[in-house]
Coordinates of C-alpha atoms in Angstrom, one line a residue:
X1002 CA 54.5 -34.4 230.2
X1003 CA 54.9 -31.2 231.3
X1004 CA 52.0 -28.2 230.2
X1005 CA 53.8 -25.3 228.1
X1006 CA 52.6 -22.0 229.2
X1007 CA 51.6 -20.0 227.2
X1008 CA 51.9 -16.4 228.7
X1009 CA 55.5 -17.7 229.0
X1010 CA 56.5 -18.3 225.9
X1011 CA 55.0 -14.7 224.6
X1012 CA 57.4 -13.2 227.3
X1013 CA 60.7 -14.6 225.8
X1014 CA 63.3 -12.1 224.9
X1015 CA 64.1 -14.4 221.7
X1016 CA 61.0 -14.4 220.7
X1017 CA 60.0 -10.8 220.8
X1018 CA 63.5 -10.4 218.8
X1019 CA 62.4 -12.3 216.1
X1020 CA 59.2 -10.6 215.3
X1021 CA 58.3 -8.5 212.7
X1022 CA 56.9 -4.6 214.6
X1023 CA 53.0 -4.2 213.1
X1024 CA 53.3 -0.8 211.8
X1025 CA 56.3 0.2 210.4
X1026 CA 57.4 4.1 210.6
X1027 CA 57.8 5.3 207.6
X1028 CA 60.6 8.8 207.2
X1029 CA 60.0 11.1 205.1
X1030 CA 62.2 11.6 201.7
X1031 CA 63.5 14.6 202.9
X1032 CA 65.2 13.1 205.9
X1033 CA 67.0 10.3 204.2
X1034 CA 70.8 10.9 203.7
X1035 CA 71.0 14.5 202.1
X1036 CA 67.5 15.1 200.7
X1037 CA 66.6 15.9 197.0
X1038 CA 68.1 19.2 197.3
X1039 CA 71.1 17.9 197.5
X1040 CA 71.2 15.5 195.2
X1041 CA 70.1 18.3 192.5
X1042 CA 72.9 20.4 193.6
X1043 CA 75.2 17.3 192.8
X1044 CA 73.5 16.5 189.8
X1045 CA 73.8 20.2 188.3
X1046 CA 77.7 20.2 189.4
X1047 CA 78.3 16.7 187.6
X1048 CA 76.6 18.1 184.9
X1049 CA 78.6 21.5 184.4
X1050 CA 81.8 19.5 185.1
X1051 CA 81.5 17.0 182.3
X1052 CA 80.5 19.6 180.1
X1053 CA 83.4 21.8 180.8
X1054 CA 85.5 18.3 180.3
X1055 CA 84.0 18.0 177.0
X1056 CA 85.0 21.6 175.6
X1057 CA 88.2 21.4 176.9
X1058 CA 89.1 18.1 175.1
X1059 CA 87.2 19.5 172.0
X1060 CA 90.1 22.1 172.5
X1061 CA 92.8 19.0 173.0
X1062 CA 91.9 17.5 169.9
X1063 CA 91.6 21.2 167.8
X1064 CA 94.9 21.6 168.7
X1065 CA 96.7 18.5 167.9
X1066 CA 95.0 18.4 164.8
X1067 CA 96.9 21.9 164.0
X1068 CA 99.9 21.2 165.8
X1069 CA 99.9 18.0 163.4
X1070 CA 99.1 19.8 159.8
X1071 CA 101.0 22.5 160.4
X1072 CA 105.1 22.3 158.9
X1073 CA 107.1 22.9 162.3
X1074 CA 109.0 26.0 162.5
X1075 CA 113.0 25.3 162.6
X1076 CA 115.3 27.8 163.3
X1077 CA 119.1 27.7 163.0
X1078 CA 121.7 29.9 164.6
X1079 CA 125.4 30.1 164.8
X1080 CA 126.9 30.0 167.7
X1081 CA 130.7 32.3 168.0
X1082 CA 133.9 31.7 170.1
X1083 CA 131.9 33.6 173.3
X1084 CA 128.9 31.2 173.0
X1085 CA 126.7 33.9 171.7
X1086 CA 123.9 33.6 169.2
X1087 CA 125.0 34.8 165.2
X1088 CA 122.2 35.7 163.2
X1089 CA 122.3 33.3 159.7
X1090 CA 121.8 36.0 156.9
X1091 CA 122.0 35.0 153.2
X1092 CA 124.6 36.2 151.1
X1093 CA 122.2 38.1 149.2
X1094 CA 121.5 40.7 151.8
X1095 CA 124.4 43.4 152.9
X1096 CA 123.9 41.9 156.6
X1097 CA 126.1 45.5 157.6
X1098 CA 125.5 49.3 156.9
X1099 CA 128.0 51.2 154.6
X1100 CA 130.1 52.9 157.6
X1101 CA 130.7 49.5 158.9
X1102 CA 132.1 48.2 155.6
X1103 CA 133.9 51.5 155.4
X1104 CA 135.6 50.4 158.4
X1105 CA 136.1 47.2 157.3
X1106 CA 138.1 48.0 154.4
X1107 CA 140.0 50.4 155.6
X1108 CA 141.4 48.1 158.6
X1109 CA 142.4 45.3 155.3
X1110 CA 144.2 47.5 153.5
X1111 CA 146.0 48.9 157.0
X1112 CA 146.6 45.3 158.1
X1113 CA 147.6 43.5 154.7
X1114 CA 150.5 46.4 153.8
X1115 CA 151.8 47.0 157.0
X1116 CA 154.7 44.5 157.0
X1117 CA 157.7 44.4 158.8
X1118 CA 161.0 42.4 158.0
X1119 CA 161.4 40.8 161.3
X1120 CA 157.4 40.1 161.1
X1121 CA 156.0 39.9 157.6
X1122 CA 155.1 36.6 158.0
X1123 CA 153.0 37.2 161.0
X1124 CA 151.8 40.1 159.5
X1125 CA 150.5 38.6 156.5
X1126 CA 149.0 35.5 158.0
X1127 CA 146.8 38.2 160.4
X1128 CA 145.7 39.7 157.1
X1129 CA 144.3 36.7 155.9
X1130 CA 140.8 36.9 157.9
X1131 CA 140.3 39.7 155.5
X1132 CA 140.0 37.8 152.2
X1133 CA 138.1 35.3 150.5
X1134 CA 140.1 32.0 148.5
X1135 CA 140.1 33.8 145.6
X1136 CA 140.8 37.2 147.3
X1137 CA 144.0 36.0 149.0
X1138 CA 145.5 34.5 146.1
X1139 CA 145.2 37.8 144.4
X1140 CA 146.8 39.8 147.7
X1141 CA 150.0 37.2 147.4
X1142 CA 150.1 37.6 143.5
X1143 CA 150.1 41.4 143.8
X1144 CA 153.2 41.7 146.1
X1145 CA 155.0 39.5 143.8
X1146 CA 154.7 41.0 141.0
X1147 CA 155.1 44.8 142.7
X1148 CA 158.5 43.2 144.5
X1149 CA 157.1 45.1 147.8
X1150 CA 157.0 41.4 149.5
X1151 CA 161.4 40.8 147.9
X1152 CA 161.7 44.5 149.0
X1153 CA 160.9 44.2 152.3
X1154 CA 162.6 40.6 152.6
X1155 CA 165.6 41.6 150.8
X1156 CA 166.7 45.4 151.6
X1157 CA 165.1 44.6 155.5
X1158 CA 162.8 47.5 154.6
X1159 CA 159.4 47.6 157.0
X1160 CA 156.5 49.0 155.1
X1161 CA 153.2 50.5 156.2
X1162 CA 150.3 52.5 154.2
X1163 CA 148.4 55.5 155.6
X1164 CA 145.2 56.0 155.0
X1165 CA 145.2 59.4 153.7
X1166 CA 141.1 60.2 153.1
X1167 CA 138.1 59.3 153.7
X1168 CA 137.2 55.9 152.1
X1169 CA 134.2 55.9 150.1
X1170 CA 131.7 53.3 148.9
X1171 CA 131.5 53.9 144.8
X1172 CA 129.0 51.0 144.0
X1173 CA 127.1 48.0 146.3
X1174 CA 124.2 46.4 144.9
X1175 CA 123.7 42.2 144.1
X1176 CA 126.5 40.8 141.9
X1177 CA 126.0 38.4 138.9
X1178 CA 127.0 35.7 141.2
X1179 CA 123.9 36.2 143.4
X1180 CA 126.3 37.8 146.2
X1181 CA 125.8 41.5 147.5
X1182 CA 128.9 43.4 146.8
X1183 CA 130.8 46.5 147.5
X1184 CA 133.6 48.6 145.8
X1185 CA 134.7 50.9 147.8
X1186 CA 137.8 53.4 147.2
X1187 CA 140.1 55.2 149.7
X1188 CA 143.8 57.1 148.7
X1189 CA 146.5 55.4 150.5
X1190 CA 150.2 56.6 151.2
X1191 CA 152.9 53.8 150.9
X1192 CA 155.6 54.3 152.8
X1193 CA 159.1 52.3 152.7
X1194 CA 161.5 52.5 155.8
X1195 CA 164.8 51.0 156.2
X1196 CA 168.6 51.5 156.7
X1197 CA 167.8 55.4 157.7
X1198 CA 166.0 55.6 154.7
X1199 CA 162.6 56.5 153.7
X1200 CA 160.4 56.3 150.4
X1201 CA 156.4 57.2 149.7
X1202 CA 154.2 56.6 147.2
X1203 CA 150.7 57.9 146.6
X1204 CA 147.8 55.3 145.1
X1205 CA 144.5 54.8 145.4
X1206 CA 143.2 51.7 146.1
X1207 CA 140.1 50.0 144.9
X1208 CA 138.5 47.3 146.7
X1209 CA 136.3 45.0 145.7
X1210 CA 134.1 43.0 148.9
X1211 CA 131.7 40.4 148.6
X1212 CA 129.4 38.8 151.2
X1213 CA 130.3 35.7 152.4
X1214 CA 128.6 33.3 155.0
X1215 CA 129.0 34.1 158.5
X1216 CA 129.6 30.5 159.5
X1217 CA 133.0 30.3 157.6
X1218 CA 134.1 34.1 157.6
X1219 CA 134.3 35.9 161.3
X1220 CA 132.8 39.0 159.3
X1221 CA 130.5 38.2 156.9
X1222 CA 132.0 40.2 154.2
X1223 CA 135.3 39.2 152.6
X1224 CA 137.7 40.6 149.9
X1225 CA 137.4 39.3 146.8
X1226 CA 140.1 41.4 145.0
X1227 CA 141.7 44.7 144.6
X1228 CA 143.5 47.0 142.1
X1229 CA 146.1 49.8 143.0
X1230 CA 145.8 52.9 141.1
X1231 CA 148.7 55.6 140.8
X1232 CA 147.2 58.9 142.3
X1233 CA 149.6 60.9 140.2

């Protein structure tokens, strides 16, 4: 049997792998990874992070607790033929100043008794914008019962009216119906023309307008009726 050497087997390359040094070396703290420095900056950074985290979802829940309590706010609006936005006013508010009902009326009374024999028809149906239900009714009633409408059908007469002063507005205010109203009062000049002949006659007109809502009446305002007084 062969002797083992033992110088040899001190001198293998496995074996000095597979031992353990004597003294380990032992790093400082300071020269592992980033130091304690480092890991304080982290430390303070995670900290201000989370705590900005936390007031900003304190502010999250604030307001969606609010948002939650609080009735939303709905607004309506009216859209016209151009796609613009109409304001919704109620009918208890005038919704236009005095010149423009002025202006109003006075472009009724010039549309409604301007009628031609060849046109009346088309002439009165432009006038009807003007009124209210109740308002028309009492515009068709009145040239009935005056025979204007049979005179101008009849003798082929074309009549018109003239504005002949300044209209005025005598009273406005809210009506018993909850509705703001105007009366409003102009002298008018009706004049007759047919067959080379020609006729006039003096009145003044009083004109009663309500409000009316803007989503069924172009203007807001409407007539509601009328009386024709004699200027003599």
């Amino acid at each position: 049997m062969a002797a083992i050497d033992p110088v040899q087997s001190t001198t293998n390359p496995q074996a000095r792998t597979d031992r353990l040094p004597a003294k380990l070396t032992v790093e400082p703290v300071e020269l592992i990874g980033i130091g304690i420095a480092g890991w304080k900056r982290l430390w303070r950074l995670s900290f201000g992070t989370n705590i900005i985290q936390g007031v900003v979802n304190i502010g999250l829940v604030i307001a969606v607790v609010v948002l939650a309590t609080q009735p939303a706010i709905v607004k309506f609006v009216a859209v016209n033929a151009e796609g613009g936005e109409t304001p919704l006013i109620t009918t208890n508010k005038p919704m236009m100043g005095d010149a423009a009902v002025l202006t109003f009326a006075q472009r009724a009374v010039e549309d409604s008794f301007s009628l031609g024999f060849a046109s009346y028809r088309l002439d009165m149906q432009r006038a009807r914008k003007f009124y209210s239900a109740a308002g028309w009714n009492g515009y068709l009633e009145a040239l009935h019962k005056s025979h204007d409408l049979l005179a101008v059908r009849r003798r082929q007469l074309d009549m018109t009216v003239v504005v002949s002063g300044p209209p005025t507005v005598v009273r406005q205010g809210v009506q018993a119906n909850g509705r703001y109203g105007w009366v409003v009062q102009m002298p008018v000049r009706l004049v007759f023309e047919g067959d080379g002949k020609r006729s006039a006659n003096d009145w003044i007109m009083a004109i009663h307008l309500q409000r009316r809502s803007n989503l069924t009446n172009p203007y807001g305002i409407a007539i509601q009726h009328f009386r024709m007084l004699s200027a003599a």
